[in-house]
Amino acid sequence: MSSGPRVLVIDDEIQIRRFLRISLEANHYEVYEVGNGLEGISRAAQLRPDLIILDMGLPDIDGLEVLRRLREWTTTPTIILSVRDADEDKVAALDSGADDYLTKPFSLEELMARMRVAQRHAQPGPQPTVFTCGNVSIDLAHRQVTKNGEQVRLTPTEYALLRQLVQHAGRVLTHKQILKEVWGPEYMEETHYLRVYFAQLRQKLEDDPSLPGLILTEPGVGYRLATD
Amino acid sequence: MSSGPRVLVIDDEIQIRRFLRISLEANHYEVYEVGNGLEGISRAAQLRPDLIILDMGLPDIDGLEVLRRLREWTTTPTIILSVRDADEDKVAALDSGADDYLTKPFSLEELMARMRVAQRHAQPGPQPTVFTCGNVSIDLAHRQVTKNGEQVRLTPTEYALLRQLVQHAGRVLTHKQILKEVWGPEYMEETHYLRVYFAQLRQKLEDDPSLPGLILTEPGVGYRLATD
DNA sequence: TCTAATCTTGATACTTTCTTAATGCCTTCC
DNA sequence: GGAAGGCATTAAGAAAGTATCAAGATTAGA
């Protein structure tokens, strides 16, 4: 199972690892596992997982130490598993940067609920994906296009076309590539659509539509978006 | 005593409130307390605390309901206290937006450690409670909508729809997004509902419903709330 | 139970967008 | 220089999407 959130499990008990692998994969997580702390740290650096589940009792180095070493360079949400239920252990782990602390034995339902909470916390602000070129800016996350600060109205097709260009800004997109992505594979020969829609886009976005500075034609090949 | 993080305690047991007040104040928190859910919601809106500690068992409305009502307008870190230790209670609370869940009796040390975690997660910068655009203002915390200072009566569905727009003010919400959030995922194709309800909202909120200045249509895509 | 409010559904007029075609420009090649 | 092909521009009918009204069904409250 793949394409879900990536979880790194650091635990020396093979039964726990097995249990978590099976259970989490059944719930569409992509699970990676290691059996000791040092390996855990290097795997975390290599994999860049979305979530870490860390056992406190590891054979090589203390789980708390693993957590501290992780927190030196990453804020990846980390949930602690431990057999110890004492306050001072919990406090130490939470204050060392853990996002949650569960005592073994734990229920899978609760663990997964707390994993969802951790993931909620992980993505606070939507990172801006704004493409800017000259006086035109395109915000794919908000579906907003502005020229000189004023909003520009684009039809669904015009926007889909522009998005295609932005996603490959700077590169030349062939006629067929664009037609396939925006209109669908059965429209690959309808090159006149491109003419009409690029003219409309230029009308709305270019300072002087007859002298394009943003949407550039590559004769005989396709079109390209200028990168500043 | 003051100037520390502001904590709102919502719990009907006076001994718990007393215990928390004394303990937390000794640790430089500024503590406010209420004994029921409805008062808790309004105090939260008024105080804008940095943290909320919420008991599940309240005399007036269910703690879960309080949490949901809070999450309609604020992301203030909220820690749940409960006598119930069952998985389904924990999962329900955590999935309804709680940041942590502690079972009574709990240790003060652990609670405070978890409060510190919650505060770490808190996004800096308070979000405004009241959305205003032109002569219309929408107060999500108090579920009140006014036009030119006069209260506007909205049906439950109308309000849910408007809330959805306010929570993403300025952004385009697609038809499907709105239908899924307001009516549920099984209504994702019922675009006709949007037409009817947006017409009703405009009738009640716009100066000239035929020339919308607040609720804007993005043809072929969805709707958007004007920002100022 | 009855009443009033709200939700759901259908009909119709209207607006925007898509598709298609016609025309003219420019560059390239003979 | 002239012809040919690729490109830009405009416009009009077709199609899709949107606004509005109103009546029947359902639900909630007295």
Short mmCIF file of C-alpha atoms in Angstrom, two decimals, chain B:
data_model
loop_
_atom_site.label_atom_id
_atom_site.label_comp_id
_atom_site.label_asym_id
_atom_site.label_seq_id
_atom_site.Cartn_x
_atom_site.Cartn_y
_atom_site.Cartn_z
CA MET B 1 -0.71 36.12 38.65
CA SER B 2 -1.33 37.90 35.39
CA SER B 3 0.42 38.46 32.04
CA GLY B 4 1.03 34.71 31.63
CA PRO B 5 -0.87 32.59 29.10
CA ARG B 6 -4.63 32.92 29.50
CA VAL B 7 -6.45 29.67 30.19
CA LEU B 8 -10.19 29.16 30.19
CA VAL B 9 -11.38 26.25 32.31
CA ILE B 10 -14.83 24.90 31.44
CA ASP B 11 -15.82 22.39 34.12
CA ASP B 12 -18.85 21.99 36.35
CA GLU B 13 -17.00 20.45 39.28
CA ILE B 14 -16.07 23.29 41.54
CA GLN B 15 -13.27 21.32 43.22
CA ILE B 16 -11.56 20.74 39.86
CA ARG B 17 -11.91 24.41 38.97
CA ARG B 18 -10.48 25.42 42.33
CA PHE B 19 -7.63 22.96 42.02
CA LEU B 20 -6.77 24.12 38.53
CA ARG B 21 -7.05 27.78 39.40
CA ILE B 22 -4.68 27.51 42.32
CA SER B 23 -2.23 25.19 40.61
CA LEU B 24 -2.10 26.99 37.31
CA GLU B 25 -1.94 30.45 38.81
CA ALA B 26 1.02 29.25 40.87
CA ASN B 27 2.63 28.41 37.56
CA HIS B 28 2.02 31.83 36.06
CA TYR B 29 -1.10 31.15 34.08
CA GLU B 30 -3.97 33.60 34.02
CA VAL B 31 -7.00 31.45 34.80
CA TYR B 32 -10.66 32.07 33.93
CA GLU B 33 -13.35 29.59 34.85
CA VAL B 34 -16.94 28.81 33.99
CA GLY B 35 -19.25 26.02 35.08
CA ASN B 36 -21.24 25.19 31.95
CA GLY B 37 -20.92 24.85 28.21
CA LEU B 38 -22.89 27.77 26.85
CA GLU B 39 -21.16 30.19 29.16
CA GLY B 40 -17.89 28.58 28.13
CA ILE B 41 -18.51 29.32 24.47
CA SER B 42 -19.40 32.94 25.07
CA ARG B 43 -16.49 33.49 27.46
CA ALA B 44 -14.14 31.97 24.91
CA ALA B 45 -15.41 34.40 22.29
CA GLN B 46 -15.08 37.33 24.66
CA LEU B 47 -11.72 36.46 26.27
CA ARG B 48 -9.86 34.92 23.35
CA PRO B 49 -7.83 32.69 25.70
CA ASP B 50 -4.55 31.07 24.67
CA LEU B 51 -5.77 27.69 25.82
CA ILE B 52 -9.03 25.99 26.76
CA ILE B 53 -9.43 23.12 29.21
CA LEU B 54 -12.79 21.51 28.64
CA ASP B 55 -14.57 18.89 30.67
CA MET B 56 -16.73 16.44 28.72
CA GLY B 57 -19.47 16.10 31.29
CA LEU B 58 -21.26 19.40 31.57
CA PRO B 59 -24.70 20.11 33.00
CA ASP B 60 -26.19 21.97 30.03
CA ILE B 61 -24.78 20.72 26.73
CA ASP B 62 -22.45 17.87 25.92
CA GLY B 63 -18.75 18.68 26.00
CA LEU B 64 -18.37 17.30 22.50
CA GLU B 65 -21.00 19.73 21.30
CA VAL B 66 -19.17 22.59 23.01
CA LEU B 67 -16.00 21.56 21.23
CA ARG B 68 -17.71 21.45 17.86
CA ARG B 69 -19.28 24.85 18.42
CA LEU B 70 -15.88 26.27 19.36
CA ARG B 71 -14.27 24.78 16.28
CA GLU B 72 -16.76 26.59 14.10
CA TRP B 73 -14.86 29.79 14.65
CA THR B 74 -11.61 29.19 16.56
CA THR B 75 -8.58 26.92 16.57
CA THR B 76 -7.61 27.78 20.15
CA PRO B 77 -5.75 24.76 21.59
CA THR B 78 -8.24 22.74 23.60
CA ILE B 79 -7.47 19.95 26.04
CA ILE B 80 -10.26 17.61 27.03
CA LEU B 81 -10.73 16.28 30.54
CA SER B 82 -13.04 13.33 31.00
CA VAL B 83 -13.92 10.58 33.42
CA ARG B 84 -14.51 8.30 30.46
CA ASP B 85 -11.58 6.24 29.26
CA ALA B 86 -13.23 4.44 26.34
CA ASP B 87 -11.56 4.56 22.93
CA GLU B 88 -14.63 5.81 21.14
CA ASP B 89 -14.90 8.83 23.42
CA LYS B 90 -11.26 9.71 22.87
CA VAL B 91 -11.49 9.22 19.13
CA ALA B 92 -14.67 11.29 18.89
CA ALA B 93 -13.15 14.17 20.83
CA LEU B 94 -9.81 14.14 19.04
CA ASP B 95 -11.48 13.93 15.65
CA SER B 96 -13.84 16.76 16.56
CA GLY B 97 -10.87 19.05 16.94
CA ALA B 98 -9.50 18.44 20.44
CA ASP B 99 -5.75 18.76 20.78
CA ASP B 100 -5.41 16.32 23.65
CA TYR B 101 -7.52 14.11 25.90
CA LEU B 102 -6.80 13.36 29.56
CA THR B 103 -8.69 10.93 31.72
CA LYS B 104 -9.56 11.93 35.27
CA PRO B 105 -7.91 11.62 37.64
CA PHE B 106 -4.94 13.23 35.95
CA SER B 107 -1.67 14.52 37.28
CA LEU B 108 -1.03 18.23 37.27
CA GLU B 109 2.47 17.66 35.94
CA GLU B 110 1.21 15.77 32.93
CA LEU B 111 -1.54 18.28 32.28
CA MET B 112 0.92 21.14 32.32
CA ALA B 113 3.33 19.30 30.04
CA ARG B 114 0.50 18.69 27.60
CA MET B 115 -0.55 22.33 27.90
CA ARG B 116 2.97 23.32 26.89
CA VAL B 117 2.77 21.00 23.88
CA ALA B 118 -0.59 22.48 22.88
CA GLN B 119 0.81 25.97 23.13
CA ARG B 120 3.80 24.98 21.01
CA HIS B 121 1.37 23.90 18.33
CA ALA B 122 -0.68 27.06 18.52
CA GLN B 123 -0.40 29.24 15.48
CA PRO B 124 0.74 32.74 16.30
CA GLY B 125 -1.56 35.61 15.54
CA PRO B 126 -5.18 35.73 16.68
CA GLN B 127 -7.84 35.22 14.05
CA PRO B 128 -10.67 37.72 13.97
CA THR B 129 -14.02 36.43 15.18
CA VAL B 130 -16.17 38.83 13.26
CA PHE B 131 -16.05 38.96 9.53
CA THR B 132 -17.16 42.24 8.00
CA CYS B 133 -17.72 43.21 4.42
CA GLY B 134 -19.48 46.41 3.50
CA ASN B 135 -22.58 46.78 5.64
CA VAL B 136 -22.77 43.07 6.49
CA SER B 137 -21.04 41.47 9.45
CA ILE B 138 -20.94 37.83 10.48
CA ASP B 139 -20.03 36.73 14.00
CA LEU B 140 -19.32 33.02 13.94
CA ALA B 141 -18.81 32.79 17.69
CA HIS B 142 -22.29 34.15 18.41
CA ARG B 143 -23.94 32.83 15.24
CA GLN B 144 -25.11 36.31 14.45
CA VAL B 145 -25.41 38.01 11.14
CA THR B 146 -26.22 41.67 10.81
CA LYS B 147 -26.88 44.03 7.94
CA ASN B 148 -26.69 47.75 8.63
CA GLY B 149 -26.65 46.84 12.31
CA GLU B 150 -29.91 44.95 12.13
CA GLN B 151 -29.98 41.26 12.81
CA VAL B 152 -30.67 39.00 9.86
CA ARG B 153 -32.55 35.75 10.37
CA LEU B 154 -30.98 32.79 8.60
CA THR B 155 -32.21 29.22 8.45
CA PRO B 156 -29.80 26.50 9.65
CA THR B 157 -28.80 25.60 6.12
CA GLU B 158 -28.37 29.20 5.05
CA TYR B 159 -26.13 29.79 8.04
CA ALA B 160 -24.03 26.67 7.46
CA LEU B 161 -23.52 27.80 3.89
CA LEU B 162 -22.51 31.29 4.89
CA ARG B 163 -20.16 29.97 7.57
CA GLN B 164 -18.43 27.86 4.99
CA LEU B 165 -17.85 30.93 2.87
CA VAL B 166 -16.62 33.02 5.78
CA GLN B 167 -14.17 30.35 6.89
CA HIS B 168 -12.58 30.56 3.47
CA ALA B 169 -13.29 34.20 2.77
CA GLY B 170 -11.69 35.41 -0.42
CA ARG B 171 -11.01 31.93 -1.69
CA VAL B 172 -13.03 30.25 -4.36
CA LEU B 173 -14.95 27.28 -3.04
CA THR B 174 -15.97 24.78 -5.67
CA HIS B 175 -19.55 23.55 -5.92
CA LYS B 176 -18.53 20.13 -4.71
CA GLN B 177 -16.56 21.42 -1.77
CA ILE B 178 -19.53 23.42 -0.56
CA LEU B 179 -22.05 20.65 -1.09
CA LYS B 180 -19.83 18.17 0.70
CA GLU B 181 -19.29 20.41 3.72
CA VAL B 182 -22.82 21.75 4.09
CA TRP B 183 -25.05 18.89 2.92
CA GLY B 184 -22.69 15.92 3.08
CA PRO B 185 -20.66 13.90 0.59
CA GLU B 186 -23.72 12.15 -0.82
CA TYR B 187 -25.07 15.48 -2.11
CA MET B 188 -22.04 16.38 -4.20
CA GLU B 189 -24.00 16.39 -7.44
CA GLU B 190 -26.95 18.47 -6.25
CA THR B 191 -25.75 21.77 -7.65
CA HIS B 192 -29.33 22.91 -7.82
CA TYR B 193 -29.37 23.32 -4.04
CA LEU B 194 -26.59 25.87 -4.33
CA ARG B 195 -28.61 27.96 -6.75
CA VAL B 196 -31.63 28.06 -4.52
CA TYR B 197 -29.76 28.78 -1.30
CA PHE B 198 -27.37 31.32 -2.73
CA ALA B 199 -30.35 33.15 -4.16
CA GLN B 200 -31.91 33.18 -0.68
CA LEU B 201 -28.72 34.37 0.99
CA ARG B 202 -28.33 37.14 -1.54
CA GLN B 203 -31.94 38.14 -1.03
CA LYS B 204 -31.24 38.56 2.67
CA LEU B 205 -27.75 40.02 2.57
CA GLU B 206 -27.09 41.91 -0.64
CA ASP B 207 -28.12 45.51 -1.17
CA ASP B 208 -29.10 44.63 -4.70
CA PRO B 209 -29.46 40.85 -5.03
CA SER B 210 -29.19 41.07 -8.81
CA LEU B 211 -25.79 42.77 -8.51
CA PRO B 212 -23.98 40.76 -5.84
CA GLY B 213 -21.20 42.57 -4.01
CA LEU B 214 -20.71 40.06 -1.21
CA ILE B 215 -21.40 36.58 -2.52
CA LEU B 216 -19.65 36.31 -5.84
CA THR B 217 -20.18 33.68 -8.51
CA GLU B 218 -17.23 32.09 -10.25
CA PRO B 219 -18.96 30.60 -13.28
CA GLY B 220 -18.14 26.99 -13.90
CA VAL B 221 -16.23 26.74 -10.65
CA GLY B 222 -18.05 27.79 -7.51
CA TYR B 223 -18.63 30.76 -5.22
CA ARG B 224 -16.50 33.14 -3.22
CA LEU B 225 -17.02 35.68 -0.47
CA ALA B 226 -15.74 39.16 -1.20
CA THR B 227 -13.05 40.38 1.15
CA ASP B 228 -13.92 43.99 1.88
#
